[in-house]
């Protein structure tokens, strides 16, 4: 007998009592057909429901010849009345996602007539795909239009109709629908109707907020990715700087950077054997030689091993295999070996402020992946944020920006050294970012390159050759002109031999502000507190302050 579909009568039911009309044991599991059910068997891109029957976990629900078959762990008796308990939170999430997909489609069709729907997914990685290339509307504009409809509180109605009535009401009818039985029709307000067998919410206000996470156009098709909930604030526009002393010693070294937001980290397969073949051996060897030379210029020996990309390539050439980490790290490795441009990925939410490529100071702490904290000697090439070292450049990451299952936002870096075109480096960074978009649902920003920065001033008090105070709070950014100008003009330390001026390169903007403590930025105030901690009177030492624009 066909199962009565109680989930259509009331999609908000959480519990129910039904009768087992067919029972079949399959090993330790049981397939059960009920006279009626609240468990949706899936379809139309919406996942099947889960929950329990008499407390026994449901593993799968599927429709077979008009009967809803529930696969459970355990046994029930034929003819037994059983209690159904639905995982309603999960069900409601997919109701929202499914209804949101229809609303996106309806809104889009009022603006763009040239697209034809191909397929849709209304699960954890929701999307709509169309034949045709979308133009004239970007993700933010579509999101704004959709959420305007959400706020209007439009009713979402469903009913069963004949095929003939469906033809009259719908502008588009999916191919393959049966013509000899009632079909379920969905309509959102005054938008065009559509055949649909899924489970929907009753009103658009129940959607809360719909985020359009990405619109991609490829090979004549448009794919719109979306998710529920207001999207997180866009990742800050991180900047990458190169200290003046590093740039002076290595003027041809730089990095390309792309931020990718809202990634989903998992163990899906990214790498395949064919991905590692670099066809142009001559050009490839030139790139490898360039990074080998840079390693020698840095004085890196056996401890560092081969340059990172050469090491990856050698491992693949020998074993035809590179250990898989996760989809984000694997994507970086894949493009690195394809392009022979070293790439890397950091969890950008673990980075404080901006990043700087610079030299380490004496005894600066570094904690590598898989190791304990080390005290570095002075003059080691590092990438650091405003609190800690992130990478021994260009070969070993620290533990802090490690990509984990909790990572949501990523910054992609690709290396440029003497003999490597910056455009190749930018292209490699972009390719990693685009691959992350494809495999992790991320959203890539624009590619940027490192900028040589101007000066920041920090002070330490001297006791012989030993520094007894370090201006570590000077990670707040204060610009007092360039190095020579700051030392010679703005900061009058020449007459006080108890102080040593230490300066580092960071981001600066130049807004000139007369010295007035209460009007200074918090970062500038912090540095003034460093001056006071050194015993230096800022009112006598600072003539004009140029502070960072927030």
Coordinates of N, CA and C in Angstrom, one line a residue, residues 75-258:
X75 N 15.0 -3.5 15.5 CA 13.9 -4.2 15.0 C 12.5 -3.6 15.5
X76 N 11.5 -3.7 14.6 CA 10.2 -3.4 15.0 C 9.3 -4.6 14.5
X77 N 8.1 -4.8 15.1 CA 7.3 -5.9 14.6 C 6.2 -5.4 13.6
X78 N 5.9 -6.3 12.7 CA 4.9 -6.0 11.7 C 3.6 -5.8 12.5
X79 N 2.8 -4.7 12.1 CA 1.6 -4.4 12.7 C 1.7 -3.5 13.9
X80 N 2.9 -3.4 14.4 CA 3.2 -2.6 15.6 C 2.9 -1.1 15.4
X81 N 2.3 -0.4 16.4 CA 2.2 1.0 16.4 C 3.5 1.6 16.9
X82 N 4.1 2.5 16.2 CA 5.4 3.0 16.6 C 5.4 4.5 16.7
X83 N 6.3 5.0 17.5 CA 6.4 6.5 17.7 C 7.5 7.0 16.8
X84 N 7.2 8.0 16.0 CA 8.1 8.7 15.1 C 8.6 10.0 15.8
X85 N 9.9 10.2 15.8 CA 10.5 11.5 16.3 C 11.4 12.0 15.3
X86 N 11.1 13.2 14.8 CA 11.8 13.8 13.7 C 12.9 14.8 14.2
X87 N 14.1 14.7 13.6 CA 15.1 15.7 13.9 C 14.6 17.0 13.2
X88 N 13.8 17.8 14.0 CA 13.2 18.9 13.3 C 14.1 20.1 13.0
X89 N 15.1 20.3 13.9 CA 16.0 21.4 13.6 C 16.7 21.2 12.3
X90 N 17.1 19.9 12.0 CA 17.7 19.7 10.7 C 16.7 19.8 9.6
X91 N 15.5 19.3 9.7 CA 14.5 19.4 8.7 C 14.2 20.9 8.4
X92 N 14.0 21.7 9.5 CA 13.6 23.1 9.3 C 14.7 23.8 8.6
X93 N 16.0 23.5 8.9 CA 17.1 24.1 8.1 C 16.9 23.9 6.6
X94 N 16.6 22.6 6.3 CA 16.5 22.3 4.8 C 15.2 22.9 4.2
X95 N 14.2 23.0 5.0 CA 13.0 23.7 4.6 C 13.3 25.1 4.2
X96 N 14.1 25.8 5.1 CA 14.5 27.2 4.8 C 15.4 27.3 3.5
X97 N 16.3 26.4 3.4 CA 17.3 26.4 2.3 C 16.5 26.2 1.0
X98 N 15.6 25.2 1.0 CA 14.8 24.9 -0.2 C 13.9 26.1 -0.6
X99 N 13.2 26.6 0.4 CA 12.4 27.8 0.0 C 13.2 29.0 -0.4
X100 N 14.4 29.2 0.2 CA 15.2 30.3 -0.2 C 15.7 30.1 -1.7
X101 N 15.9 28.8 -2.1 CA 16.3 28.6 -3.4 C 15.2 29.0 -4.4
X102 N 14.0 28.7 -4.1 CA 12.9 29.1 -5.0 C 12.7 30.6 -5.0
X103 N 12.9 31.2 -3.9 CA 12.8 32.7 -3.8 C 13.9 33.4 -4.7
X104 N 15.1 32.9 -4.6 CA 16.2 33.4 -5.4 C 15.8 33.3 -6.9
X105 N 15.4 32.1 -7.2 CA 15.0 31.8 -8.6 C 13.9 32.8 -9.1
X106 N 12.9 33.0 -8.3 CA 11.8 33.8 -8.6 C 12.2 35.3 -8.8
X107 N 13.0 35.8 -7.9 CA 13.5 37.1 -7.9 C 14.4 37.3 -9.2
X108 N 15.3 36.3 -9.4 CA 16.2 36.4 -10.6 C 15.4 36.5 -11.9
X109 N 14.3 35.6 -12.0 CA 13.6 35.6 -13.2 C 12.8 36.8 -13.5
X110 N 12.6 37.7 -12.5 CA 11.9 39.0 -12.8 C 12.9 39.9 -13.5
X111 N 14.2 39.7 -13.4 CA 15.2 40.6 -13.9 C 15.9 40.0 -15.2
X112 N 16.1 38.7 -15.2 CA 16.8 38.1 -16.2 C 15.9 37.0 -16.9
X113 N 15.6 37.1 -18.1 CA 14.8 36.2 -18.8 C 15.5 35.1 -19.6
X114 N 16.9 35.4 -19.8 CA 17.6 34.5 -20.7 C 18.1 33.2 -20.1
X115 N 18.0 33.1 -18.8 CA 18.5 31.9 -18.1 C 17.5 30.8 -18.1
X116 N 17.9 29.5 -18.3 CA 17.0 28.4 -18.2 C 17.6 27.5 -17.0
X117 N 16.7 27.1 -16.0 CA 17.1 26.3 -14.9 C 17.6 24.9 -15.4
X118 N 18.7 24.5 -14.8 CA 19.3 23.1 -15.1 C 19.1 22.2 -13.9
X119 N 19.6 22.6 -12.8 CA 19.5 21.8 -11.6 C 19.8 22.6 -10.3
X120 N 19.5 22.0 -9.2 CA 19.6 22.7 -7.9 C 20.0 21.8 -6.8
X121 N 20.6 22.3 -5.8 CA 20.9 21.5 -4.6 C 20.5 22.3 -3.4
X122 N 19.7 21.7 -2.5 CA 19.2 22.5 -1.4 C 19.6 21.9 -0.1
X123 N 20.8 21.4 -0.1 CA 21.4 20.8 1.2 C 22.4 21.7 1.8
X124 N 23.5 21.1 2.2 CA 24.6 21.9 2.9 C 25.4 22.7 2.0
X125 N 25.5 22.4 0.7 CA 26.2 23.2 -0.3 C 25.2 23.6 -1.3
X126 N 24.3 24.5 -1.0 CA 23.2 24.9 -1.8 C 23.6 25.7 -3.0
X127 N 23.0 25.4 -4.1 CA 23.2 26.2 -5.3 C 22.1 26.1 -6.3
X128 N 22.0 27.0 -7.3 CA 21.1 26.9 -8.4 C 22.0 27.0 -9.6
X129 N 21.7 26.2 -10.6 CA 22.5 26.2 -11.9 C 21.6 26.5 -13.1
X130 N 22.0 27.4 -14.0 CA 21.3 27.7 -15.1 C 22.1 27.6 -16.4
X131 N 21.4 27.3 -17.5 CA 22.0 27.4 -18.8 C 22.0 28.9 -19.2
X132 N 23.1 29.4 -19.6 CA 23.2 30.8 -19.9 C 24.1 31.6 -19.0
X133 N 24.6 32.7 -19.4 CA 25.6 33.5 -18.6 C 24.9 34.7 -18.0
X134 N 24.9 34.8 -16.7 CA 24.3 35.9 -16.0 C 25.2 37.1 -16.2
X135 N 24.6 38.3 -16.5 CA 25.4 39.5 -16.5 C 24.4 40.6 -16.0
X136 N 25.0 41.7 -15.6 CA 24.3 42.8 -15.1 C 23.8 42.8 -13.7
X137 N 24.0 41.7 -13.0 CA 23.6 41.6 -11.6 C 24.7 40.8 -10.9
X138 N 25.3 41.4 -9.8 CA 26.3 40.7 -9.1 C 25.7 40.1 -7.8
X139 N 26.5 39.4 -7.0 CA 26.0 38.6 -5.9 C 25.4 39.6 -4.9
X140 N 26.0 40.7 -4.6 CA 25.5 41.6 -3.6 C 24.1 42.2 -4.0
X141 N 24.0 42.5 -5.3 CA 22.7 43.1 -5.8 C 21.6 42.0 -5.7
X142 N 21.9 40.8 -6.1 CA 20.9 39.8 -6.0 C 20.5 39.5 -4.6
X143 N 21.5 39.5 -3.7 CA 21.2 39.3 -2.3 C 20.3 40.4 -1.7
X144 N 20.5 41.6 -2.1 CA 19.7 42.7 -1.6 C 18.3 42.5 -2.1
X145 N 18.1 42.2 -3.4 CA 16.7 42.0 -3.9 C 16.0 40.8 -3.2
X146 N 16.7 39.7 -3.0 CA 16.1 38.6 -2.3 C 15.7 38.9 -0.9
X147 N 16.5 39.6 -0.2 CA 16.2 39.8 1.2 C 15.1 40.9 1.4
X148 N 14.9 41.7 0.3 CA 13.8 42.7 0.3 C 12.5 41.9 0.3
X149 N 12.5 40.8 -0.5 CA 11.3 39.9 -0.6 C 11.1 39.2 0.7
X150 N 12.2 38.8 1.3 CA 12.1 38.1 2.6 C 11.4 39.0 3.6
X151 N 11.8 40.2 3.7 CA 11.2 41.1 4.7 C 9.8 41.4 4.4
X152 N 9.3 41.3 3.2 CA 7.9 41.6 2.9 C 7.0 40.5 3.5
X153 N 7.5 39.4 3.9 CA 6.6 38.4 4.5 C 5.6 37.8 3.5
X154 N 6.1 37.3 2.4 CA 5.3 36.8 1.4 C 4.9 35.3 1.7
X155 N 3.6 35.0 1.5 CA 3.2 33.6 1.8 C 3.7 32.6 0.7
X156 N 4.0 31.4 1.2 CA 4.5 30.4 0.3 C 3.4 29.3 0.3
X157 N 2.8 29.1 -0.8 CA 1.6 28.2 -0.9 C 2.0 26.9 -1.7
X158 N 1.4 25.8 -1.3 CA 1.6 24.5 -2.1 C 0.2 23.8 -2.2
X159 N 0.0 23.1 -3.3 CA -1.2 22.3 -3.4 C -1.0 21.3 -4.6
X160 N -1.8 20.3 -4.6 CA -1.8 19.3 -5.6 C -2.7 19.7 -6.8
X161 N -2.2 19.6 -8.0 CA -3.0 20.0 -9.2 C -2.8 19.0 -10.3
X162 N -3.6 19.0 -11.3 CA -3.4 18.2 -12.5 C -2.3 18.7 -13.3
X163 N -1.8 17.9 -14.2 CA -0.8 18.3 -15.2 C -1.3 19.5 -16.0
X164 N -2.6 19.4 -16.4 CA -3.1 20.5 -17.3 C -3.1 21.8 -16.5
X165 N -3.5 21.8 -15.2 CA -3.5 23.0 -14.5 C -2.1 23.5 -14.3
X166 N -1.2 22.6 -14.1 CA 0.2 23.0 -13.9 C 0.7 23.7 -15.2
X167 N 0.3 23.2 -16.3 CA 0.8 23.9 -17.6 C 0.2 25.3 -17.7
X168 N -1.0 25.5 -17.2 CA -1.5 26.9 -17.2 C -0.8 27.8 -16.3
X169 N -0.4 27.3 -15.1 CA 0.1 28.2 -14.0 C 1.6 28.4 -14.1
X170 N 2.3 27.5 -14.7 CA 3.8 27.6 -14.7 C 4.4 28.1 -16.0
X171 N 5.4 29.0 -15.9 CA 6.1 29.4 -17.2 C 7.0 28.3 -17.6
X172 N 7.6 27.6 -16.7 CA 8.5 26.5 -17.0 C 8.1 25.2 -16.3
X173 N 8.1 24.1 -17.0 CA 7.7 22.8 -16.4 C 8.9 21.9 -16.6
X174 N 9.4 21.3 -15.5 CA 10.5 20.4 -15.6 C 10.1 19.2 -16.5
X175 N 11.1 18.7 -17.3 CA 10.8 17.6 -18.2 C 10.6 16.3 -17.4
X176 N 9.8 15.4 -17.9 CA 9.7 14.1 -17.3 C 8.6 13.9 -16.2
X177 N 7.9 15.0 -16.0 CA 6.8 14.9 -14.9 C 5.7 14.0 -15.4
X178 N 5.1 13.1 -14.6 CA 4.0 12.3 -15.0 C 2.8 13.1 -15.3
X179 N 2.0 12.7 -16.3 CA 0.8 13.4 -16.7 C -0.5 12.7 -16.2
X180 N -0.3 11.6 -15.5 CA -1.5 10.8 -15.1 C -1.8 10.8 -13.6
X181 N -1.2 11.7 -12.9 CA -1.5 11.8 -11.5 C -1.3 13.2 -11.0
X182 N -1.9 13.5 -9.8 CA -1.8 14.9 -9.3 C -0.3 15.3 -9.0
X183 N 0.0 16.5 -9.2 CA 1.4 17.0 -9.0 C 1.4 18.2 -8.1
X184 N 2.4 18.3 -7.3 CA 2.4 19.4 -6.3 C 3.0 20.7 -6.9
X185 N 2.3 21.7 -6.7 CA 2.7 23.0 -7.2 C 3.0 24.0 -6.1
X186 N 4.0 24.8 -6.3 CA 4.5 25.8 -5.3 C 4.3 27.2 -5.9
X187 N 3.9 28.1 -5.1 CA 3.8 29.5 -5.6 C 4.2 30.4 -4.4
X188 N 5.1 31.3 -4.7 CA 5.5 32.3 -3.7 C 4.9 33.7 -4.1
X189 N 3.8 34.1 -3.3 CA 3.2 35.3 -3.6 C 2.7 35.4 -5.0
X190 N 3.0 36.5 -5.7 CA 2.6 36.7 -7.1 C 3.6 36.2 -8.1
X191 N 4.7 35.6 -7.6 CA 5.7 35.0 -8.6 C 5.1 33.9 -9.3
X192 N 5.7 33.5 -10.4 CA 5.3 32.4 -11.2 C 5.3 31.1 -10.4
X193 N 4.3 30.2 -10.7 CA 4.3 28.9 -10.0 C 5.3 27.9 -10.6
X194 N 5.6 26.9 -9.8 CA 6.5 25.8 -10.2 C 6.2 24.5 -9.6
X195 N 6.3 23.4 -10.4 CA 6.2 22.1 -9.8 C 7.3 21.8 -8.8
X196 N 6.9 21.3 -7.6 CA 7.9 21.0 -6.6 C 7.4 20.0 -5.6
X197 N 8.2 19.0 -5.2 CA 7.8 18.0 -4.3 C 8.5 18.1 -2.9
X198 N 9.2 19.2 -2.7 CA 9.9 19.4 -1.5 C 9.1 20.0 -0.4
X199 N 9.7 20.2 0.8 CA 9.0 20.7 1.9 C 9.4 22.1 2.2
X200 N 8.4 23.0 2.3 CA 8.7 24.5 2.3 C 8.3 25.1 3.6
X201 N 8.8 26.3 3.9 CA 8.3 27.1 5.0 C 7.0 27.8 4.5
X202 N 6.3 28.4 5.4 CA 5.0 29.0 5.0 C 5.1 30.5 4.6
X203 N 6.2 31.1 5.0 CA 6.3 32.6 4.7 C 7.7 32.9 4.6
X204 N 8.0 33.9 3.7 CA 9.4 34.3 3.5 C 10.1 34.8 4.7
X205 N 9.3 35.4 5.7 CA 9.9 35.9 6.9 C 10.7 34.8 7.7
X206 N 10.2 33.6 7.5 CA 10.9 32.4 8.2 C 12.3 32.2 7.7
X207 N 12.6 32.8 6.5 CA 14.0 32.6 6.0 C 15.0 33.4 6.7
X208 N 14.6 34.5 7.4 CA 15.6 35.3 8.2 C 16.4 36.1 7.3
X209 N 17.5 35.5 6.8 CA 18.4 36.3 5.8 C 19.0 35.2 4.9
X210 N 19.1 35.6 3.6 CA 19.7 34.7 2.6 C 20.9 35.4 2.1
X211 N 22.0 34.7 2.1 CA 23.3 35.2 1.7 C 23.7 34.5 0.3
X212 N 23.9 35.4 -0.7 CA 24.4 34.9 -1.9 C 26.0 34.9 -1.8
X213 N 26.5 33.7 -1.7 CA 28.0 33.6 -1.4 C 28.8 33.7 -2.6
X214 N 28.3 33.3 -3.8 CA 29.1 33.4 -5.0 C 28.3 33.2 -6.2
X215 N 28.6 33.9 -7.3 CA 28.0 33.6 -8.6 C 29.2 33.3 -9.5
X216 N 29.2 32.1 -10.1 CA 30.2 31.8 -11.0 C 29.6 31.5 -12.4
X217 N 30.4 31.9 -13.4 CA 29.9 31.7 -14.8 C 31.0 31.0 -15.5
X218 N 30.7 29.8 -16.1 CA 31.7 29.0 -16.8 C 31.1 28.1 -17.8
X219 N 31.7 28.1 -19.0 CA 31.2 27.2 -20.1 C 29.8 27.4 -20.4
X220 N 29.3 28.6 -20.4 CA 27.9 28.9 -20.8 C 26.9 28.6 -19.7
X221 N 27.4 28.3 -18.5 CA 26.4 28.1 -17.4 C 26.7 29.0 -16.2
X222 N 25.6 29.4 -15.5 CA 25.7 30.2 -14.3 C 25.3 29.4 -13.1
X223 N 26.2 29.5 -12.1 CA 25.9 28.8 -10.8 C 25.8 29.8 -9.7
X224 N 24.7 29.8 -8.9 CA 24.5 30.7 -7.8 C 24.6 29.9 -6.5
X225 N 25.6 30.2 -5.7 CA 25.7 29.5 -4.4 C 25.1 30.4 -3.3
X226 N 24.4 29.8 -2.4 CA 23.8 30.6 -1.3 C 23.8 29.8 0.0
X227 N 23.5 30.5 1.0 CA 23.4 29.9 2.3 C 22.5 30.7 3.2
X228 N 22.0 30.2 4.3 CA 21.1 30.9 5.2 C 21.9 31.7 6.2
X229 N 21.4 32.8 6.7 CA 22.0 33.6 7.7 C 22.8 34.8 7.1
X230 N 22.8 35.9 7.8 CA 23.5 37.0 7.3 C 25.0 36.7 7.2
X231 N 25.6 37.0 6.1 CA 27.0 36.7 5.9 C 27.9 37.5 6.9
X232 N 29.0 36.9 7.3 CA 29.9 37.5 8.2 C 30.4 38.8 7.5
X233 N 30.8 39.7 8.4 CA 31.4 40.9 7.8 C 32.6 40.6 6.9
X234 N 32.7 41.3 5.8 CA 33.8 40.9 5.0 C 35.1 41.0 5.7
X235 N 36.0 40.0 5.4 CA 37.3 40.0 6.1 C 38.0 41.4 5.9
X236 N 38.7 41.8 6.9 CA 39.4 43.1 6.8 C 40.3 43.0 5.6
X237 N 40.6 44.1 5.1 CA 41.5 44.2 4.0 C 42.9 44.2 4.5
X238 N 43.4 43.0 4.7 CA 44.7 42.8 5.2 C 45.8 43.3 4.2
X239 N 46.8 43.8 4.8 CA 47.9 44.4 3.9 C 49.2 43.6 4.2
X240 N 50.0 43.6 3.2 CA 51.3 42.9 3.3 C 52.4 43.9 3.0
X241 N 53.4 44.0 4.0 CA 54.4 44.9 3.9 C 55.8 44.2 3.9
X242 N 56.7 44.9 3.3 CA 58.1 44.5 3.3 C 59.0 45.5 4.0
X243 N 59.7 45.1 5.0 CA 60.5 46.1 5.8 C 61.6 46.7 4.9
X244 N 61.9 47.9 5.2 CA 62.9 48.6 4.4 C 64.3 47.9 4.4
X245 N 64.7 47.4 5.6 CA 66.0 46.7 5.6 C 66.0 45.4 4.8
X246 N 64.8 44.7 4.9 CA 64.7 43.5 4.0 C 64.7 43.8 2.6
X247 N 64.0 44.9 2.2 CA 63.9 45.3 0.8 C 65.3 45.7 0.3
X248 N 66.0 46.4 1.1 CA 67.3 46.9 0.7 C 68.3 45.7 0.4
X249 N 68.2 44.6 1.2 CA 69.0 43.5 1.0 C 68.5 42.6 -0.1
X250 N 67.2 42.5 -0.3 CA 66.6 41.6 -1.3 C 65.6 42.4 -2.1
X251 N 66.0 43.3 -2.9 CA 65.1 44.1 -3.6 C 64.1 43.4 -4.6
X252 N 64.5 42.2 -5.0 CA 63.6 41.5 -6.0 C 62.6 40.5 -5.4
X253 N 62.6 40.5 -4.0 CA 61.7 39.5 -3.3 C 60.4 40.2 -3.0
X254 N 59.3 39.5 -3.3 CA 58.0 40.0 -2.9 C 57.1 38.8 -2.8
X255 N 55.8 39.1 -2.4 CA 54.8 38.0 -2.3 C 53.5 38.6 -3.0
X256 N 52.7 37.7 -3.5 CA 51.4 38.0 -4.0 C 50.4 37.4 -2.9
X257 N 49.3 38.1 -2.7 CA 48.4 37.8 -1.6 C 47.0 37.9 -2.1
X258 N 46.1 36.9 -1.8 CA 44.7 36.9 -2.1 C 44.0 36.4 -0.8

